[in-house]
mmCIF file of C-alpha atoms in Angstrom:
data_model
loop_
_atom_site.group_PDB
_atom_site.id
_atom_site.type_symbol
_atom_site.label_atom_id
_atom_site.label_comp_id
_atom_site.label_asym_id
_atom_site.label_seq_id
_atom_site.Cartn_x
_atom_site.Cartn_y
_atom_site.Cartn_z
ATOM 1 C CA UNK N 1 1.136 12.353 -44.934
ATOM 2 C CA UNK N 2 2.326 8.757 -44.959
ATOM 3 C CA UNK N 3 5.951 7.963 -44.397
ATOM 4 C CA UNK N 4 8.636 6.351 -42.304
ATOM 5 C CA UNK N 5 9.890 7.976 -39.135
ATOM 6 C CA UNK N 6 13.257 7.120 -37.654
ATOM 7 C CA UNK N 7 14.309 8.424 -34.284
ATOM 8 C CA UNK N 8 16.483 9.801 -32.987
ATOM 9 C CA UNK N 9 18.338 11.549 -35.823
ATOM 10 C CA UNK N 10 21.622 11.513 -33.875
ATOM 11 C CA UNK N 11 22.540 9.064 -31.120
ATOM 12 C CA UNK N 12 25.622 8.800 -28.975
ATOM 13 C CA UNK N 13 26.414 5.631 -27.085
ATOM 14 C CA UNK N 14 29.129 4.614 -24.682
ATOM 15 C CA UNK N 15 31.059 1.465 -25.431
ATOM 16 C CA UNK N 16 29.457 -1.614 -23.897
ATOM 17 C CA UNK N 17 25.917 -0.205 -23.906
ATOM 18 C CA UNK N 18 22.953 -1.500 -25.860
ATOM 19 C CA UNK N 19 20.902 1.054 -27.772
ATOM 20 C CA UNK N 20 17.611 0.820 -29.669
ATOM 21 C CA UNK N 21 16.826 2.698 -32.878
ATOM 22 C CA UNK N 22 13.179 3.349 -33.632
ATOM 23 C CA UNK N 23 11.476 2.896 -37.018
ATOM 24 C CA UNK N 24 7.735 3.499 -37.517
ATOM 25 C CA UNK N 25 5.761 3.563 -40.772
ATOM 26 C CA UNK N 26 2.154 4.508 -41.524
ATOM 27 C CA UNK N 27 2.203 3.376 -45.149
ATOM 28 C CA UNK N 28 0.607 -0.007 -44.373
ATOM 29 C CA UNK N 29 3.649 -1.644 -45.956
ATOM 30 C CA UNK N 30 4.177 -5.348 -45.398
ATOM 31 C CA UNK N 31 7.960 -5.495 -45.315
ATOM 32 C CA UNK N 32 10.507 -3.506 -43.343
ATOM 33 C CA UNK N 33 14.279 -3.471 -43.571
ATOM 34 C CA UNK N 34 17.326 -2.205 -41.695
ATOM 35 C CA UNK N 35 20.520 -1.208 -43.464
ATOM 36 C CA UNK N 36 23.839 0.121 -42.283
ATOM 37 C CA UNK N 37 25.923 2.581 -44.291
ATOM 38 C CA UNK N 38 29.567 3.397 -43.604
ATOM 39 C CA UNK N 39 31.392 6.363 -45.226
ATOM 40 C CA UNK N 40 31.977 5.772 -48.926
ATOM 41 C CA UNK N 41 30.108 2.509 -48.794
ATOM 42 C CA UNK N 42 26.780 1.266 -50.047
ATOM 43 C CA UNK N 43 23.962 -0.031 -47.895
ATOM 44 C CA UNK N 44 24.448 -3.373 -46.196
ATOM 45 C CA UNK N 45 21.422 -5.386 -45.062
ATOM 46 C CA UNK N 46 21.179 -6.109 -41.330
ATOM 47 C CA UNK N 47 17.701 -7.593 -40.823
ATOM 48 C CA UNK N 48 14.379 -7.642 -42.605
ATOM 49 C CA UNK N 49 10.805 -8.652 -41.866
ATOM 50 C CA UNK N 50 8.066 -9.504 -44.308
ATOM 51 C CA UNK N 51 5.274 -10.226 -41.800
ATOM 52 C CA UNK N 52 4.538 -9.526 -38.153
ATOM 53 C CA UNK N 53 6.377 -11.730 -35.655
ATOM 54 C CA UNK N 54 8.823 -12.953 -38.278
ATOM 55 C CA UNK N 55 12.199 -11.574 -39.378
ATOM 56 C CA UNK N 56 15.270 -12.743 -41.243
ATOM 57 C CA UNK N 57 18.991 -12.089 -40.911
ATOM 58 C CA UNK N 58 20.707 -10.093 -43.603
ATOM 59 C CA UNK N 59 24.378 -10.065 -44.489
ATOM 60 C CA UNK N 60 25.648 -8.395 -41.294
ATOM 61 C CA UNK N 61 23.222 -9.420 -38.516
ATOM 62 C CA UNK N 62 25.864 -10.220 -35.879
ATOM 63 C CA UNK N 63 25.648 -7.857 -32.921
ATOM 64 C CA UNK N 64 22.139 -6.666 -33.792
ATOM 65 C CA UNK N 65 18.629 -7.745 -32.822
ATOM 66 C CA UNK N 66 15.130 -6.783 -34.000
ATOM 67 C CA UNK N 67 11.463 -7.375 -33.234
ATOM 68 C CA UNK N 68 8.289 -7.028 -35.310
ATOM 69 C CA UNK N 69 5.380 -7.089 -32.864
ATOM 70 C CA UNK N 70 3.321 -4.634 -34.930
ATOM 71 C CA UNK N 71 3.122 -4.087 -38.677
ATOM 72 C CA UNK N 72 3.999 -0.422 -38.212
ATOM 73 C CA UNK N 73 7.118 -0.843 -36.100
ATOM 74 C CA UNK N 74 10.514 -2.483 -36.574
ATOM 75 C CA UNK N 75 12.989 -1.396 -33.874
ATOM 76 C CA UNK N 76 16.682 -2.272 -34.155
ATOM 77 C CA UNK N 77 18.837 -2.908 -31.075
ATOM 78 C CA UNK N 78 22.568 -2.457 -31.424
ATOM 79 C CA UNK N 79 24.100 -4.644 -28.760
ATOM 80 C CA UNK N 80 27.476 -4.457 -27.058
ATOM 81 C CA UNK N 81 28.499 -7.445 -29.185
ATOM 82 C CA UNK N 82 28.613 -5.221 -32.284
ATOM 83 C CA UNK N 83 32.318 -4.409 -32.565
ATOM 84 C CA UNK N 84 32.108 -1.290 -34.696
ATOM 85 C CA UNK N 85 28.634 0.222 -34.394
ATOM 86 C CA UNK N 86 29.416 3.796 -35.467
ATOM 87 C CA UNK N 87 27.512 4.210 -38.744
ATOM 88 C CA UNK N 88 24.464 5.682 -40.477
ATOM 89 C CA UNK N 89 21.438 3.398 -40.026
ATOM 90 C CA UNK N 90 18.589 3.433 -42.522
ATOM 91 C CA UNK N 91 15.158 1.876 -42.156
ATOM 92 C CA UNK N 92 13.031 1.137 -45.225
ATOM 93 C CA UNK N 93 9.670 -0.374 -46.049
ATOM 94 C CA UNK N 94 7.757 -1.552 -49.084
ATOM 95 C CA UNK N 95 4.590 -3.315 -50.124
ATOM 96 C CA UNK N 96 4.881 -6.930 -51.196
ATOM 97 C CA UNK N 97 1.399 -7.159 -52.706
ATOM 98 C CA UNK N 98 0.391 -6.180 -56.201
ATOM 99 C CA UNK N 99 2.259 -6.794 -59.413
ATOM 100 C CA UNK N 100 5.971 -6.375 -59.760
ATOM 101 C CA UNK N 101 8.431 -5.584 -57.040
ATOM 102 C CA UNK N 102 8.330 -2.119 -55.596
ATOM 103 C CA UNK N 103 11.243 -0.007 -54.524
ATOM 104 C CA UNK N 104 11.721 1.034 -50.948
ATOM 105 C CA UNK N 105 10.580 4.077 -49.061
ATOM 106 C CA UNK N 106 13.398 5.131 -46.729
ATOM 107 C CA UNK N 107 13.348 6.891 -43.401
ATOM 108 C CA UNK N 108 15.650 9.854 -42.825
ATOM 109 C CA UNK N 109 18.216 7.758 -40.964
ATOM 110 C CA UNK N 110 19.863 7.645 -37.539
ATOM 111 C CA UNK N 111 23.524 8.498 -37.169
ATOM 112 C CA UNK N 112 24.976 6.451 -34.301
ATOM 113 C CA UNK N 113 28.311 7.373 -32.765
ATOM 114 C CA UNK N 114 30.079 5.354 -30.090
ATOM 115 C CA UNK N 115 32.013 7.586 -27.708
ATOM 116 C CA UNK X 1 27.110 -14.728 -53.093
ATOM 117 C CA UNK X 2 24.728 -11.861 -53.813
ATOM 118 C CA UNK X 3 26.695 -8.958 -55.263
ATOM 119 C CA UNK X 4 26.051 -5.683 -57.021
ATOM 120 C CA UNK X 5 29.092 -3.947 -58.470
ATOM 121 C CA UNK X 6 29.499 -0.281 -59.368
ATOM 122 C CA UNK X 7 32.511 1.892 -60.147
ATOM 123 C CA UNK X 8 32.908 4.181 -57.150
ATOM 124 C CA UNK X 9 34.069 7.128 -59.252
ATOM 125 C CA UNK X 10 34.150 9.998 -58.941
ATOM 126 C CA UNK X 11 32.617 10.497 -62.351
ATOM 127 C CA UNK X 12 33.084 14.102 -63.435
ATOM 128 C CA UNK X 13 31.100 15.628 -66.301
ATOM 129 C CA UNK X 14 30.539 19.230 -67.411
ATOM 130 C CA UNK X 15 27.113 20.816 -67.179
ATOM 131 C CA UNK X 16 24.918 19.817 -70.114
ATOM 132 C CA UNK X 17 26.782 16.586 -70.840
ATOM 133 C CA UNK X 18 25.483 13.022 -70.576
ATOM 134 C CA UNK X 19 26.496 11.100 -67.464
ATOM 135 C CA UNK X 20 26.615 7.307 -67.789
ATOM 136 C CA UNK X 21 26.495 5.127 -64.676
ATOM 137 C CA UNK X 22 26.933 1.370 -64.790
ATOM 138 C CA UNK X 23 26.113 -1.603 -62.594
ATOM 139 C CA UNK X 24 26.524 -5.377 -62.801
ATOM 140 C CA UNK X 25 24.889 -7.983 -60.599
ATOM 141 C CA UNK X 26 25.543 -11.600 -59.694
ATOM 142 C CA UNK X 27 22.095 -13.190 -59.436
ATOM 143 C CA UNK X 28 20.955 -14.220 -62.917
ATOM 144 C CA UNK X 29 17.415 -14.745 -61.610
ATOM 145 C CA UNK X 30 16.918 -11.131 -60.522
ATOM 146 C CA UNK X 31 13.920 -9.430 -62.097
ATOM 147 C CA UNK X 32 13.713 -5.954 -60.532
ATOM 148 C CA UNK X 33 16.278 -3.170 -60.611
ATOM 149 C CA UNK X 34 16.376 0.287 -59.099
ATOM 150 C CA UNK X 35 18.469 3.448 -59.166
ATOM 151 C CA UNK X 36 18.588 5.666 -56.088
ATOM 152 C CA UNK X 37 20.162 9.095 -55.669
ATOM 153 C CA UNK X 38 21.726 9.972 -52.314
ATOM 154 C CA UNK X 39 22.951 13.391 -51.269
ATOM 155 C CA UNK X 40 25.590 13.542 -48.553
ATOM 156 C CA UNK X 41 24.121 12.844 -45.118
ATOM 157 C CA UNK X 42 20.651 12.142 -46.502
ATOM 158 C CA UNK X 43 18.659 8.998 -47.150
ATOM 159 C CA UNK X 44 18.430 7.571 -50.699
ATOM 160 C CA UNK X 45 15.564 8.605 -52.982
ATOM 161 C CA UNK X 46 14.223 6.397 -55.766
ATOM 162 C CA UNK X 47 14.690 7.863 -59.234
ATOM 163 C CA UNK X 48 14.150 4.912 -61.595
ATOM 164 C CA UNK X 49 12.945 1.330 -61.585
ATOM 165 C CA UNK X 50 13.212 -1.128 -64.481
ATOM 166 C CA UNK X 51 11.963 -4.665 -64.879
ATOM 167 C CA UNK X 52 12.207 -5.519 -68.594
ATOM 168 C CA UNK X 53 15.104 -5.677 -70.995
ATOM 169 C CA UNK X 54 15.629 -2.487 -72.952
ATOM 170 C CA UNK X 55 15.334 1.180 -72.102
ATOM 171 C CA UNK X 56 13.013 3.084 -69.793
ATOM 172 C CA UNK X 57 12.933 6.856 -69.992
ATOM 173 C CA UNK X 58 11.704 9.360 -67.400
ATOM 174 C CA UNK X 59 12.514 12.977 -68.141
ATOM 175 C CA UNK X 60 16.289 13.399 -68.293
ATOM 176 C CA UNK X 61 16.880 9.892 -66.945
ATOM 177 C CA UNK X 62 17.086 6.658 -68.948
ATOM 178 C CA UNK X 63 17.581 3.261 -67.350
ATOM 179 C CA UNK X 64 18.879 0.417 -69.509
ATOM 180 C CA UNK X 65 18.687 -3.266 -68.637
ATOM 181 C CA UNK X 66 20.395 -6.251 -70.257
ATOM 182 C CA UNK X 67 19.561 -9.397 -68.284
ATOM 183 C CA UNK X 68 21.695 -11.667 -70.476
ATOM 184 C CA UNK X 69 24.762 -9.593 -69.596
ATOM 185 C CA UNK X 70 23.523 -8.939 -66.021
ATOM 186 C CA UNK X 71 24.039 -5.245 -66.609
ATOM 187 C CA UNK X 72 22.047 -2.142 -65.666
ATOM 188 C CA UNK X 73 22.896 1.425 -66.547
ATOM 189 C CA UNK X 74 21.578 4.922 -65.887
ATOM 190 C CA UNK X 75 21.997 7.795 -68.329
ATOM 191 C CA UNK X 76 21.461 11.361 -67.195
ATOM 192 C CA UNK X 77 21.041 13.781 -70.100
ATOM 193 C CA UNK X 78 21.706 17.514 -69.842
ATOM 194 C CA UNK X 79 23.469 17.017 -66.507
ATOM 195 C CA UNK X 80 23.016 19.807 -63.962
ATOM 196 C CA UNK X 81 25.133 20.725 -60.919
ATOM 197 C CA UNK X 82 22.148 19.680 -58.787
ATOM 198 C CA UNK X 83 22.625 16.133 -60.126
ATOM 199 C CA UNK X 84 25.907 15.929 -58.177
ATOM 200 C CA UNK X 85 25.307 13.096 -55.720
ATOM 201 C CA UNK X 86 26.008 9.416 -55.155
ATOM 202 C CA UNK X 87 23.960 7.062 -57.311
ATOM 203 C CA UNK X 88 23.154 3.648 -55.870
ATOM 204 C CA UNK X 89 22.207 0.665 -57.992
ATOM 205 C CA UNK X 90 19.922 -1.827 -56.208
ATOM 206 C CA UNK X 91 18.822 -5.276 -57.323
ATOM 207 C CA UNK X 92 16.003 -7.299 -55.817
ATOM 208 C CA UNK X 93 17.353 -10.700 -54.846
ATOM 209 C CA UNK X 94 15.640 -13.736 -53.385
ATOM 210 C CA UNK X 95 16.903 -16.277 -50.935
ATOM 211 C CA UNK X 96 15.182 -19.055 -48.998
ATOM 212 C CA UNK X 97 13.826 -16.601 -46.443
ATOM 213 C CA UNK X 98 12.505 -13.854 -48.646
ATOM 214 C CA UNK X 99 13.383 -10.915 -50.826
ATOM 215 C CA UNK X 100 15.418 -7.785 -50.252
ATOM 216 C CA UNK X 101 17.270 -5.134 -52.222
ATOM 217 C CA UNK X 102 21.015 -5.589 -52.469
ATOM 218 C CA UNK X 103 22.866 -2.324 -53.077
ATOM 219 C CA UNK X 104 26.091 -1.491 -54.840
ATOM 220 C CA UNK X 105 28.598 0.807 -53.142
ATOM 221 C CA UNK X 106 27.469 3.711 -55.279
ATOM 222 C CA UNK X 107 29.021 5.960 -57.921
ATOM 223 C CA UNK X 108 29.767 9.562 -57.009
ATOM 224 C CA UNK X 109 28.825 11.981 -59.782
ATOM 225 C CA UNK X 110 30.188 15.519 -59.940
ATOM 226 C CA UNK X 111 28.703 17.943 -62.467
ATOM 227 C CA UNK X 112 30.737 21.112 -62.959
ATOM 228 C CA UNK X 113 29.177 24.387 -64.073
#
């Protein structure tokens, strides 16, 4: 079955450490996105990529970095510069071809906790 | 500034009633609108999309769009306790770099049996 896989499901990080969240999709979708969700809040856009080797900053990109070396993969690195990284991170993808604008397919999320 | 506004709720309705969820957005040029349902601790799931002014019905769900008023709504008929969740409104917005969904903060719906 096609889908998006995020790993790990739960991640604990010490302050000052970088950590990378994995996102892989086998849907052949063009675009991939990273969002952050805090309790009681909506989803805020961190980074997105519409083609391989290209990505764009979202509303809250500071303290994060990404790469898009393959169409299937869009890993997110939370750096030590991110002041408050504890949150629920969601990866999404969608096709940009065809008529209309499609909704996203979401991964199951990674819950990051800084200890 | 790209913004999507929703009342956070909670919105409480009895079982069998109609639940009405509302959303406004800032970008007058937006053309695509989505409603997602999110259960606590889970990822959002798409329940409705709408692109044209008017109503779109799918089972117990009806999405309504008024582009002139920059307003989107979701009606849930015959509400069930299993509908209790947070409902996220999302609007596709463009900038110089590309296109992405901008989400509201969500409305929490509670359906009592």
